[in-house]
Every structure is written in C-alpha cells, then in structure tokens.
XYZ file of C-alpha atoms in Angstrom:
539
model
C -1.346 82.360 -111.547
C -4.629 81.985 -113.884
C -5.033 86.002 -112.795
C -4.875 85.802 -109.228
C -2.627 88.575 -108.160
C -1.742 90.373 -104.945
C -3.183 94.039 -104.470
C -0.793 95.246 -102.170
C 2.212 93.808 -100.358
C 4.234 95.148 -97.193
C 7.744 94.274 -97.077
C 8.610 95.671 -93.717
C 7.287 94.428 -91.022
C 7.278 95.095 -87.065
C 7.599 91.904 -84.596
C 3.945 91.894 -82.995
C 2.076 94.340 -85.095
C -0.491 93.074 -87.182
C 0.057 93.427 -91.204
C -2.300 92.975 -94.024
C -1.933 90.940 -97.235
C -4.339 91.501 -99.940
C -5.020 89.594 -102.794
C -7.788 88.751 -106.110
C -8.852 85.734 -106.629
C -9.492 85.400 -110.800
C -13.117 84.064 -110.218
C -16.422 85.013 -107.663
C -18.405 82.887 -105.609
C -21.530 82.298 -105.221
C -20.843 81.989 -101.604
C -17.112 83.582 -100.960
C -16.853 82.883 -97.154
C -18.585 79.772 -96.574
C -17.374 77.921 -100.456
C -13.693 78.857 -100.551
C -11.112 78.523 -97.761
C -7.556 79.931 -98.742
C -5.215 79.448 -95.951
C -1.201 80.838 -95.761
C 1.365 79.136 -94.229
C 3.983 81.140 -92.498
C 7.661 80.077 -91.738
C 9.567 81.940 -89.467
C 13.780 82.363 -89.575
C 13.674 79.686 -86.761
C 11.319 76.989 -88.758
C 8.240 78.106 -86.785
C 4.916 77.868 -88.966
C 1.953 80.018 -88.605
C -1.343 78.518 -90.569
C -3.785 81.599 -91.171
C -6.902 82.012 -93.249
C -7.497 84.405 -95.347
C -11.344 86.362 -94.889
C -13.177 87.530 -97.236
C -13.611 90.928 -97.461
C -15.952 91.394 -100.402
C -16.094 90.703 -104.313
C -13.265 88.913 -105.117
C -10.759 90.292 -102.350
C -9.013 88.174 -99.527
C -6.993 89.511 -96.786
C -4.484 88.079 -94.961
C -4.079 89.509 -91.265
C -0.259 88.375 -90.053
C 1.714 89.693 -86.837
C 5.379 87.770 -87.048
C 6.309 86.288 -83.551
C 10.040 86.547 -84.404
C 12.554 89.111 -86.505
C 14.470 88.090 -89.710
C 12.879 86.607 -92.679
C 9.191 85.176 -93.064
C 8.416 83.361 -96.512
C 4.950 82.516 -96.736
C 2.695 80.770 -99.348
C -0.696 80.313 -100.043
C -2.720 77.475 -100.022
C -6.012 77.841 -102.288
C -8.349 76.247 -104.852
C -6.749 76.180 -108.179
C -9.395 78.349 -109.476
C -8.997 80.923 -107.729
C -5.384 81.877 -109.634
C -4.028 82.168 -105.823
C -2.630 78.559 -105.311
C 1.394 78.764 -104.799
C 1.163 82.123 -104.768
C 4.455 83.006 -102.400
C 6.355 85.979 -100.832
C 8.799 86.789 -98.206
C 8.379 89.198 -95.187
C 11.401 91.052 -93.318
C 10.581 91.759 -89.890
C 12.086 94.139 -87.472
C 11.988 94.528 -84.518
C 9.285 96.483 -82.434
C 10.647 100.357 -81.078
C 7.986 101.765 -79.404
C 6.623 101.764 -76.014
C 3.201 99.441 -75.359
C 4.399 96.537 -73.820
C 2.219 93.935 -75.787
C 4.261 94.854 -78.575
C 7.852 94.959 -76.949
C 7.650 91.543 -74.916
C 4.696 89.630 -77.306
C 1.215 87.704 -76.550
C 0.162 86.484 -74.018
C -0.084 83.367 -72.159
C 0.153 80.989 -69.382
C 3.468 80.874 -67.427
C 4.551 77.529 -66.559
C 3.805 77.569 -62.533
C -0.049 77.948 -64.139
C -0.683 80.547 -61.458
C -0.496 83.951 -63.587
C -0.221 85.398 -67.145
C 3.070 86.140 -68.888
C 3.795 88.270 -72.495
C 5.340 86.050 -74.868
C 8.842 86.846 -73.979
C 8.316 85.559 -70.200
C 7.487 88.984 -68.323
C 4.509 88.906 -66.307
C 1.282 90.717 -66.964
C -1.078 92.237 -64.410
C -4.104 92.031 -65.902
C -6.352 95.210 -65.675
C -9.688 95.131 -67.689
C -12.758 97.623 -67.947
C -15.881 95.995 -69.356
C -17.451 97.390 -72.243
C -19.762 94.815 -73.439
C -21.637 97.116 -76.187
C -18.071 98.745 -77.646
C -18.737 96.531 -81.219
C -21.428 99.385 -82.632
C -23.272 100.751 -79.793
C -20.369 103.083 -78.447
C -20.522 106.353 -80.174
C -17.425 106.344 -82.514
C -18.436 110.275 -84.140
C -19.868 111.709 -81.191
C -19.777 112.301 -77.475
C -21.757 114.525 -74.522
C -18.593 114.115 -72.328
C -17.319 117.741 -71.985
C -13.363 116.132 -72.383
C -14.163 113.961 -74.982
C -14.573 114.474 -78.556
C -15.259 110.855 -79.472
C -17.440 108.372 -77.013
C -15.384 105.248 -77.499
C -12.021 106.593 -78.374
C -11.834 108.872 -75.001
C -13.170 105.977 -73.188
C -10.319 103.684 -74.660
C -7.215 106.338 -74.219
C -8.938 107.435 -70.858
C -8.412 103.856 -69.860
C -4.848 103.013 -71.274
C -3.636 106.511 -69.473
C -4.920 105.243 -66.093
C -2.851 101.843 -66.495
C -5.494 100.052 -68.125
C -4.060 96.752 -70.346
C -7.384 94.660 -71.349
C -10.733 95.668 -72.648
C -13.269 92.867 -71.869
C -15.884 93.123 -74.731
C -18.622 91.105 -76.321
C -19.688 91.203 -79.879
C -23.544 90.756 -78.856
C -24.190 88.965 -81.798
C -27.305 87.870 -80.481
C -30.859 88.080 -82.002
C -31.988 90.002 -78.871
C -29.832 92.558 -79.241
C -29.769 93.356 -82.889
C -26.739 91.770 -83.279
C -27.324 89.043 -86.321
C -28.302 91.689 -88.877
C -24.854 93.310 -88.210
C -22.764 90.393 -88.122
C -24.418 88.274 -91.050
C -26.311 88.890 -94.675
C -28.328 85.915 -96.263
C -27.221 84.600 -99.324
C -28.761 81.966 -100.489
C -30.127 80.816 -97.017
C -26.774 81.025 -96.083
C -24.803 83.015 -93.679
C -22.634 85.840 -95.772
C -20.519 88.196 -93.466
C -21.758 91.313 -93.408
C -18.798 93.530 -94.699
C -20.054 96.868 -94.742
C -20.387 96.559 -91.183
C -16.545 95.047 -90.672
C -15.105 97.547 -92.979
C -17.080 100.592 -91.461
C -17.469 99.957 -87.611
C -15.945 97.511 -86.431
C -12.270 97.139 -88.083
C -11.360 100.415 -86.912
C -12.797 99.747 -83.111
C -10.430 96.557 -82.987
C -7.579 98.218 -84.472
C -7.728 101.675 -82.307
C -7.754 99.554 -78.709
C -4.897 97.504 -80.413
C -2.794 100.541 -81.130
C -3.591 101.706 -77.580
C -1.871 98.916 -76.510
C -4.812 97.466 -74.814
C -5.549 93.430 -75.421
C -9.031 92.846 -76.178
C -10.904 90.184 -74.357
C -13.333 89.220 -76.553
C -16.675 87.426 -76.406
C -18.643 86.268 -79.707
C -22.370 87.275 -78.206
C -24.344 86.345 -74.696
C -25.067 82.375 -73.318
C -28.478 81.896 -75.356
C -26.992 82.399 -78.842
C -25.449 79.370 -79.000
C -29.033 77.316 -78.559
C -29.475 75.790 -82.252
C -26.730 77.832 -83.540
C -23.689 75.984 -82.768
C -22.501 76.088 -86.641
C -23.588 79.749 -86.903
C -21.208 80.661 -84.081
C -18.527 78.251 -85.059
C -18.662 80.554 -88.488
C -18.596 83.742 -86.487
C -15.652 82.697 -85.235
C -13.677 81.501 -87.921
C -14.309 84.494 -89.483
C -13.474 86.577 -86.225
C -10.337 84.260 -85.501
C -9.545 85.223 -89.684
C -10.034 89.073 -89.329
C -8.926 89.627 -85.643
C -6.818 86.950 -84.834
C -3.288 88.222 -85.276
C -4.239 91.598 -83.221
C -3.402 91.177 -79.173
C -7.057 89.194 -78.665
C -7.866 86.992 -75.961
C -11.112 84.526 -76.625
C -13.561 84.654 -74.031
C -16.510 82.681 -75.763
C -19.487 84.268 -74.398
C -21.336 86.186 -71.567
C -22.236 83.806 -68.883
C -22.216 80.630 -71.074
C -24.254 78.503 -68.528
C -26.778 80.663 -68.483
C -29.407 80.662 -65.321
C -31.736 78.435 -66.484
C -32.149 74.783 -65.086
C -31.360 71.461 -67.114
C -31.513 70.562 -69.860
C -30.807 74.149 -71.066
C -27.998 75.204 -68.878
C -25.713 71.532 -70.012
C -27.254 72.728 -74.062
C -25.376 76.019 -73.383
C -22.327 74.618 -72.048
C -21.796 71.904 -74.540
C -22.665 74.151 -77.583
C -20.173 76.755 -76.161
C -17.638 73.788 -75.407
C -17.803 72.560 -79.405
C -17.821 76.305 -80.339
C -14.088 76.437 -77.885
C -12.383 73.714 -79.328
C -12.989 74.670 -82.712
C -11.672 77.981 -82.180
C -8.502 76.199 -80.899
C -8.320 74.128 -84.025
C -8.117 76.922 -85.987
C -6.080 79.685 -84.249
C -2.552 79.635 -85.330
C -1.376 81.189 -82.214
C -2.293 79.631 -79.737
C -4.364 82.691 -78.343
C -5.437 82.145 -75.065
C -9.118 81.057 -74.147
C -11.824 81.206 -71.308
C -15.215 81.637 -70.742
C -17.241 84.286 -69.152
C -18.705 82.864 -66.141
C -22.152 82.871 -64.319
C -22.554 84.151 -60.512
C -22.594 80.993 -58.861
C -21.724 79.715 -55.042
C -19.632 77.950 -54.853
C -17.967 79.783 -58.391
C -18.801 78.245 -60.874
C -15.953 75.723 -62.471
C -16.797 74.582 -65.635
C -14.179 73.506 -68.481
C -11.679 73.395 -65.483
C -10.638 69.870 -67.380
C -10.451 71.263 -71.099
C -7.471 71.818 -72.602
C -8.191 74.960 -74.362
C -9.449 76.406 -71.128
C -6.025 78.790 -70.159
C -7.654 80.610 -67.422
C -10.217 81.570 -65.053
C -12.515 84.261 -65.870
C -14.999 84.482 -62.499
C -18.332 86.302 -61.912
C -18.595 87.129 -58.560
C -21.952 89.011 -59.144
C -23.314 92.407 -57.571
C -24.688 91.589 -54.610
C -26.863 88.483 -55.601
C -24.771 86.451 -52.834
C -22.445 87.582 -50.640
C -18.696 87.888 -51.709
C -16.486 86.064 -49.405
C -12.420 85.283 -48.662
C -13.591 81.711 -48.272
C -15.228 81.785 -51.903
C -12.067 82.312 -53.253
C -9.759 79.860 -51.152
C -12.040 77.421 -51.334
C -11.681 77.706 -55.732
C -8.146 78.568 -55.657
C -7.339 75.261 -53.007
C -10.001 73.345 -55.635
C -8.435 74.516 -58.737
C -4.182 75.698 -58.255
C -3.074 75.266 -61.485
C -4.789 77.797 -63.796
C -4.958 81.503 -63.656
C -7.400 82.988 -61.869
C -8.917 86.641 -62.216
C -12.251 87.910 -61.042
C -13.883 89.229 -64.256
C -17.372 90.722 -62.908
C -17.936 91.928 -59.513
C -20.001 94.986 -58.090
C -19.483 97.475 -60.692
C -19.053 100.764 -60.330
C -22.057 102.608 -59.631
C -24.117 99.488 -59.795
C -27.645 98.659 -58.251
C -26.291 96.162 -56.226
C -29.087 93.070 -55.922
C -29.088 92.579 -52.031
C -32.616 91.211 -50.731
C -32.636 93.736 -47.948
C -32.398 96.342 -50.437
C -30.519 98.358 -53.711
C -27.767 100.453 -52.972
C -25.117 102.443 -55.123
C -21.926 100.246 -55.891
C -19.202 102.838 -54.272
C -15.402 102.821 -54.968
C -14.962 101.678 -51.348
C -17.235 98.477 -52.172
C -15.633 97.646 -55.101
C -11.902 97.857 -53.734
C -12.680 95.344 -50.931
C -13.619 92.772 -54.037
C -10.458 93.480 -56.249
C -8.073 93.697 -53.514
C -9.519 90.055 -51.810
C -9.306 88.346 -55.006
C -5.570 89.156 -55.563
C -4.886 88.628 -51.985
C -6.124 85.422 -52.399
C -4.034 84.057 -55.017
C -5.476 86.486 -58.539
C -3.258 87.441 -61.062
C -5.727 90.537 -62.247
C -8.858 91.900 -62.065
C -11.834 93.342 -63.877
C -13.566 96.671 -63.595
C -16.359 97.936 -64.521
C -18.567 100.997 -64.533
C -22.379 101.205 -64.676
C -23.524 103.438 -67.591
C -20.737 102.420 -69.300
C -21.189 98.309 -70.321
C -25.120 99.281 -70.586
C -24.565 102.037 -73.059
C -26.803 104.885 -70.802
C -25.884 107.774 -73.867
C -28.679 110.577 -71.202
C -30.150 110.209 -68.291
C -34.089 109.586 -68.499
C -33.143 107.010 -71.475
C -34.964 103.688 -71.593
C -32.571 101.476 -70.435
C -33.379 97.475 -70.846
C -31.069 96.859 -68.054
C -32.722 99.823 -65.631
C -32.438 96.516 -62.844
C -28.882 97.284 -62.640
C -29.005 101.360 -62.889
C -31.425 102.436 -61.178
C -29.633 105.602 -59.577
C -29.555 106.513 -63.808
C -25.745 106.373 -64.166
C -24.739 107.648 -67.218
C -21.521 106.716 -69.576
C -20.348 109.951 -69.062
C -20.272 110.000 -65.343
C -19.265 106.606 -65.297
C -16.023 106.828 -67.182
C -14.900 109.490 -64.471
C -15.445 107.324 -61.427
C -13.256 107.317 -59.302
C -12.624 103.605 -58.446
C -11.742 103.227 -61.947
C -9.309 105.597 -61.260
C -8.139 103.612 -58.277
C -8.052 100.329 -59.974
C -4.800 101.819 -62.251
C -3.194 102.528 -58.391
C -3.654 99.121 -57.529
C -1.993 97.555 -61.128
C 1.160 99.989 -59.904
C 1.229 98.462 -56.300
C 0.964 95.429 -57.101
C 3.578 95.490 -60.423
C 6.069 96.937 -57.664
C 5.633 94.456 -54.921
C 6.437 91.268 -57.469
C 2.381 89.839 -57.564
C 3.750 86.801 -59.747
C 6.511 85.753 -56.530
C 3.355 86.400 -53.889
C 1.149 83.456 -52.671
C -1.497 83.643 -50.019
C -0.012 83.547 -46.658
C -2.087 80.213 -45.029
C -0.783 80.808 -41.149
C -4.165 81.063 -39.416
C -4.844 77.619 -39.159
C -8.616 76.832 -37.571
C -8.925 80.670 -36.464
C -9.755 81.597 -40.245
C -13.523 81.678 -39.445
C -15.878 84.265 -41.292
C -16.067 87.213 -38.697
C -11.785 86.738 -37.735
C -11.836 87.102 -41.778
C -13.499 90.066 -41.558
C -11.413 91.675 -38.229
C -8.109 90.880 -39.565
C -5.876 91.298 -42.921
C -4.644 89.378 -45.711
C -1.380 88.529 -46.089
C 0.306 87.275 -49.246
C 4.545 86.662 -48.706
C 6.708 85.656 -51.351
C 7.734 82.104 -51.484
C 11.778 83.152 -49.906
C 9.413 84.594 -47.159
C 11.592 88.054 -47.864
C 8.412 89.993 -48.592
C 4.847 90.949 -47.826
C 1.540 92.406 -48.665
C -0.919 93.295 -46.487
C -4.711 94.357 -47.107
C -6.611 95.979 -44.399
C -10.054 95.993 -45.285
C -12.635 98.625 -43.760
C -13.475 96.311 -40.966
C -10.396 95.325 -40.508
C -9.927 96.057 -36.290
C -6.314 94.479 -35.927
C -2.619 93.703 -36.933
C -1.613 90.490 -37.148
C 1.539 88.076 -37.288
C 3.418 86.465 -40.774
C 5.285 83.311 -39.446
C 7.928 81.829 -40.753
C 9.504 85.013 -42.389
C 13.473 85.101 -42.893
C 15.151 86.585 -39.550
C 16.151 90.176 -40.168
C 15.009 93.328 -40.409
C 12.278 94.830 -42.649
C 11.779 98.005 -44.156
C 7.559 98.831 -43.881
C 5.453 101.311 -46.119
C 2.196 101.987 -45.932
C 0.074 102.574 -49.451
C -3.145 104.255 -49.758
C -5.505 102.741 -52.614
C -7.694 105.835 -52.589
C -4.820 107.975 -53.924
C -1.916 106.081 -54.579
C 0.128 107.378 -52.634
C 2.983 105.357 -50.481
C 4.272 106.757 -46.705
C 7.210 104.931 -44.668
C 6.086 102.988 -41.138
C 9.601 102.373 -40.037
C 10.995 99.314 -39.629
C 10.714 96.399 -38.201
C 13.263 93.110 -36.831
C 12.113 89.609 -36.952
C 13.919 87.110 -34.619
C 14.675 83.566 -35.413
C 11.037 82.493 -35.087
C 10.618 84.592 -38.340
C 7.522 85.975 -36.789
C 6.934 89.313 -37.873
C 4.735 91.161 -36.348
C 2.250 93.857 -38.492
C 0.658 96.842 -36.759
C -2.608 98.037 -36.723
C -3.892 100.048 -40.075
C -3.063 103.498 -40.524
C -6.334 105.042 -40.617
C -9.949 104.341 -41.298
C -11.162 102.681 -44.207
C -9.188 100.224 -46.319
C -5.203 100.225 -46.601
C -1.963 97.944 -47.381
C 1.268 97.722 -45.974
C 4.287 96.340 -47.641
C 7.196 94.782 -45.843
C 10.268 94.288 -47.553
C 13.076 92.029 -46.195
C 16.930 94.395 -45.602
C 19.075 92.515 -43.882
C-alpha cells in the first residue's frame, strides 16, 4: 500500500447510524482538500453502491463518514491517487440492524413519497415534519454555558428541550457569510487558496451535528445567507463538498441558503438564484444518497416559486414572513392548486415573540398568532411546519444586548425566555394531532365553491377529509363564527372529538349520522379562540 494504512476500523455497524473510517495517506499536500480527492465505493448485500468522499481532516488523515442503508455485509474500497498508498485499499462492514427508539434510525432517511404530496422515512412511513429554527446553532449557541435556570448547556437544553416536546427537524444555517464572521471559521488561506478550517470542525462544530443527530432530530441545513453566493459560486460549491463529505451520511436535509433570491431587484436577485441553482445541482452530483434538497425562500406574494422545475428541488420550503403582507388561506390554495406535486411546508412565519412588521404598527408575535399560520398551512394541503422563537434564531444571550436584528425584537426577547414559549410547546400538540388523524390520507376539502371569498374564509373552518371521505379535520380559527357542512362523506354515523391546541387535550362531542347525501353537518366551535374537531367514520 506504499504506507497508506487505516487508523482505525469498525466492524460492527448499525443500519442508519453514521460510522467513521480513518485512514493515512503515505505523503502531504500542499493543498490536502482542494489537490487530492479519495472517494469509497460502497456495495451493499443487495448490489446497492454508495460513492462517498473522504474529507480531510488535517495532516495526512482522511475520514470516511458511512451510514449503511441495508443489514448484512458491506465491502467497500477506496478509490485514490496512487501516491497516496490508499488506492485499492478494501474492507468489509457487517451491519445490524438498528434497536433503539428515534425513528430516523428505525425506518431510515428521508424522502419524497410517490403521491409527491408529503415526506416519508426511507422504509415508507410518513414523517410530520416539525422544525425550530436556529439559524446561529453552528458557533454562536453557547455549547459550555447557559443563564437558563434548567439548563446547564445553551444549545444542548435547547436541542433535548425540543426533541422532548415532539420536535423531529432543526432548520439551521451555517452563516458562512463575510457579514457574519462566518469565512474565518469555515476557511484558512493556503496559498490563496481555500483550506478548511479544521480546528473549527473538530472543536465546534462536529460535536453540534453529531449531538442533534443522536437526538434523533434531522438537521435542515443551509450553507450561509442569499448574498454569499455573489462571486463565490466555487467557494460555496467547496463548502459544500466538504459539508456533503463530513455531514453527509448523518440524517441532513440540504436547504441551500437563507432567502436565496434575496430582496434586491434585477440583475442581483436572477445572480443569486442562478449561483444558488449551480451551487444545488452540484450538491446533487455529489451526494451519494440522494439527500433531499430545497431552498429557503423569500416573503413574497404570491409565494415565491422558484426551482419548482429542477429536479433536485424535493420540496417546498415557504416564507410566509412576519407581518410584511398579510397571511392568507388563498395564498396557500392558490400555490398548492399552482404547484400539487411537491411537498409543501411553511418554513418561516410570525415567530414566536416576534416584532411583527405591520405598517399600522409592531406588535408581539403571540402563540395564538402563530397557531392560526401553522394550522392554515396544513389545512391547506402541508405536510409540516416550522417554528420559531425570537431570541432564539437571533442569538439574544441578555437583555439590553446589541442586537443587529433589534427590527425583529424589539420587546428584547431573550433565548432564554424564548425556548420556554409556550407556542413552541403547542406546536409538539399539533405534530400528535395530526400523526393520529392520518395527515398523509387528508386533502383539503374544496366544497365551497364561489362562497370561498376572503371574509366567509375568515367566518368559517377548514376542512381537510380523507380521500374514502371516512374522516375529517376541522380548524376553527379565532374568528371563526360558524359550523359548516362536508359533502359527499360516506353515509353512516360518525364518532366527533373535539381537541384543544392550547393544551392538547381531546374531549368527545357525540356523534353524529350522515344520510345518503353524505352531508355531514359540523357544529359550531366549542369555545372562544381557536379549536379542531375530528370526525371519524363508525358505521
């Protein structure tokens, strides 16, 4: 092997968990990430092949990150320059299978199910998707310390506070950007080239990637904010071939970057989006998984629907904004009629505890506001949903801090009030409700007909009913001022229970008998503010 050797080998494996290879190459580089690519080829007991590339990870070491998609035997072998001693260099794997209890580890990635309407694990079970947003978790999130009285740790008792309350995705950003300190972090010059900046990879952020991955929580991942990509299309194509390298066999999901458009006119806003598009279908080249992609949107009206026609593009990740425009059911019918065959989840909308941007004037983002939005967008054909809490995505450590997003905060929300809001408590409620009732067999119900104006949208509920028409799910919102009709429901009878989204809990209504019109009539809510009613088909 011209004294290449591996440093350490794992024999044992578990189906879904990342593992580590580690080997020497017999020579340095003058530039060891951007002059040598050493790739291993994976082959499953059923003939499947997984390409990966090994990263760098300082002097002469390469590491191979695998997670085997299938038990039995993997052999793999590596692919290198001769001079490296690593060339041919092969090995087998045994893989077991996974015994413990986070599901993205018993049923396997994710990705699109064939009806193109929601996600699925690998195996074919469907997946609610729950996020919280933590754009600054990559360094800025206290790992060693914490001023929340429950908490010894600020980003690990954010992250298990999260995965107790239901939580199953962590939408992040790297924020490799100049702006916010990001490139010295990410990158060392060598040469007046880019070297990865290990220190950084082996200190901060391996173990941040790893400890939401052994929470169980899939981490939707952005590379840095729109502007980065301006003149530094190669730079980021780098960032994330090494990102794809290091990261890429943990449960990731690639959301490019915040807002790629940007909200600046032409020519810059079609620079972004093509610089972000070449950065996307690189990544796809390259990622032996097939791990699914999107792009972090702007707030636009109508939503904004770029990449709709790319093939990498696996989903819809919207920005309905915090007030900047008004949030509407026809917003999302309108995208949903426009655009049926991709997943769609609302991945930024009035945060909790916000400064909402309304012309007639700021006010604090409540639980109550934020509900209406998360419950409307499943309603109306979502497969998951975003939260997020102010003081947490900006980072607010004390009150009185300077805060370069104050526009956003100013009621001076800090992380450690935010992480105990209660809508974020709410949101794991809503995961359970919606889990129970089926959400991947529930489409919008599209009875009204010409009625469906703006204020009858506001006055009455919305219904979603499962395509046998067995079942339903109702959302009264807080202006909601009357029942309504489903049509076409199977004849029968139909057990109804109400559920509250403020605490979870679910109360019987009785039941109900449809006659051969399959009109079923819903009552009026139970009480004030916002509730749902299920109706489930007996007999």
């Amino acid at each position: 092997m011209n004294g290449g050797k591996i440093m350490r080998q794992e024999r044992s494996v578990c189906r879904w968990r990342q593992e580590i290879l580690e080997f020497e190459s017999s020579r340095e580089y003058d530039n060891p990430f951007l002059d040598v690519r050493i790739m291993a080829v994976f082959t499953g007991p059923s003939g499947r092949r997984i390409l990966r590339e090994a990263y760098w990870d300082g002097g002469r070491s390469y590491k191979v990150a695998f997670a085997p998609t299938e038990t039995g035997t993997w052999l793999w072998v590596l692919k290198a320059p001769e001079d490296t001693g690593l060339d041919g260099l092969s090995g087998t794997l045994e893989c077991r299978a996974y015994t413990g209890d986070l599901d993205i580890y018993r049923h396997g990635f994710l990705r699109v199910h064939p009806s193109g309407r929601y996600l699925v694990y690998d195996d074919g079970t469907p997946f609610f998707w729950l996020g919280d947003t933590h754009w600054e978790f990559a360094w800025r999130e206290s790992w060693d310390q914490s001023n929340h009285p429950d908490m010894d740790s600020m980003f690990l008792g954010m992250a298990r506070r999260r995965a107790e309350q239901g939580y199953n995705v962590y939408q992040t950003n790297l924020r490799s950007d100049q702006a916010m300190g990001g490139e010295e972090r990410y990158w060392r010059q060598k040469n007046g080239k880019d070297l990865p900046n290990i220190e950084f990879y082996q200190k901060e952020l391996d173990r941040r990637m790893r400890a939401l991955a052994d929470l169980g929580l899939v981490n939707a991942l952005g590379f840095a904010w729109f502007m980065s990509v301006k003149g530094q299309v190669d730079r980021q194509k780098n960032l994330a071939r090494y990102m794809v390298a290091r990261y890429g066999a943990l449960p990731v999901v690639w959301t490019l970057a915040g807002e790629v458009a940007g909200y600046s006119g032409e020519p810059l806003r079609s620079e972004y989006l093509k610089g972000w598009q070449s950065v996307a279908r690189y990544l796809a080249s390259i990622d032996g998984y097939g791990t699914l992609k999107t792009a972090h949107s702007t707030n636009e009206r109508p939503f904004a629907d770029y990449y709709q026609q790319e093939d990498w593009f696996d989903f819809t990740l919207n920005q309905a904004g915090h007030g900047d425009y008004a949030i509407s059911p026809s917003h999302y019918r309108e995208f949903r009629k426009k655009y049926p065959d991709k997943p769609f989840i609302e991945g930024e909308a009035l945060y909790e505890f916000c400064s909402t941007l309304e012309e007639m004037g700021t006010r604090l983002c409540t639980a109550d506001m934020l509900r209406r939005v998360a419950y409307m967008s499943i309603q109306l054909g979502g497969c998951g949903y975003t939260y997020g809490a102010q003081g947490i995505w900006d980072c607010v450590w004390e009150k009185g801090q300077k805060n370069p997003m104050a526009l956003f905060n100013r009621f001076d929300v800090t992380w450690y009030e935010a992480i105990d809001g209660v809508g974020g408590r709410q949101m794991g409620y809503m995961k359970k409700f919606y889990e129970k009732i089926h959400f991947w067999e529930m489409l919008p119900y599209t009875g009204y007909g010409e009625e469906d104006t703006a204020l009858f949208a506001r006055k009455s509920p919305l219904i979603t009913v499962n395509e046998e028409r067995t079942r339903a799910a109702v959302y009264y919102g807080d202006t909601c001022r009357r029942g309504a009709v489903a049509g076409g429901m199977r004849a029968g009878r139909y057990r109804l229970w109400w559920f509250d989204p403020r605490t979870g809990e679910e109360t019987k209504e009785g039941e109900k008998e449809t006659k051969e019109d399959g009109n079923l009539g819903l009552p009026e809510k139970k009480g004030d503010g916002d509730w749902l009613l299920a109706a489930e088909w007996v007999e």
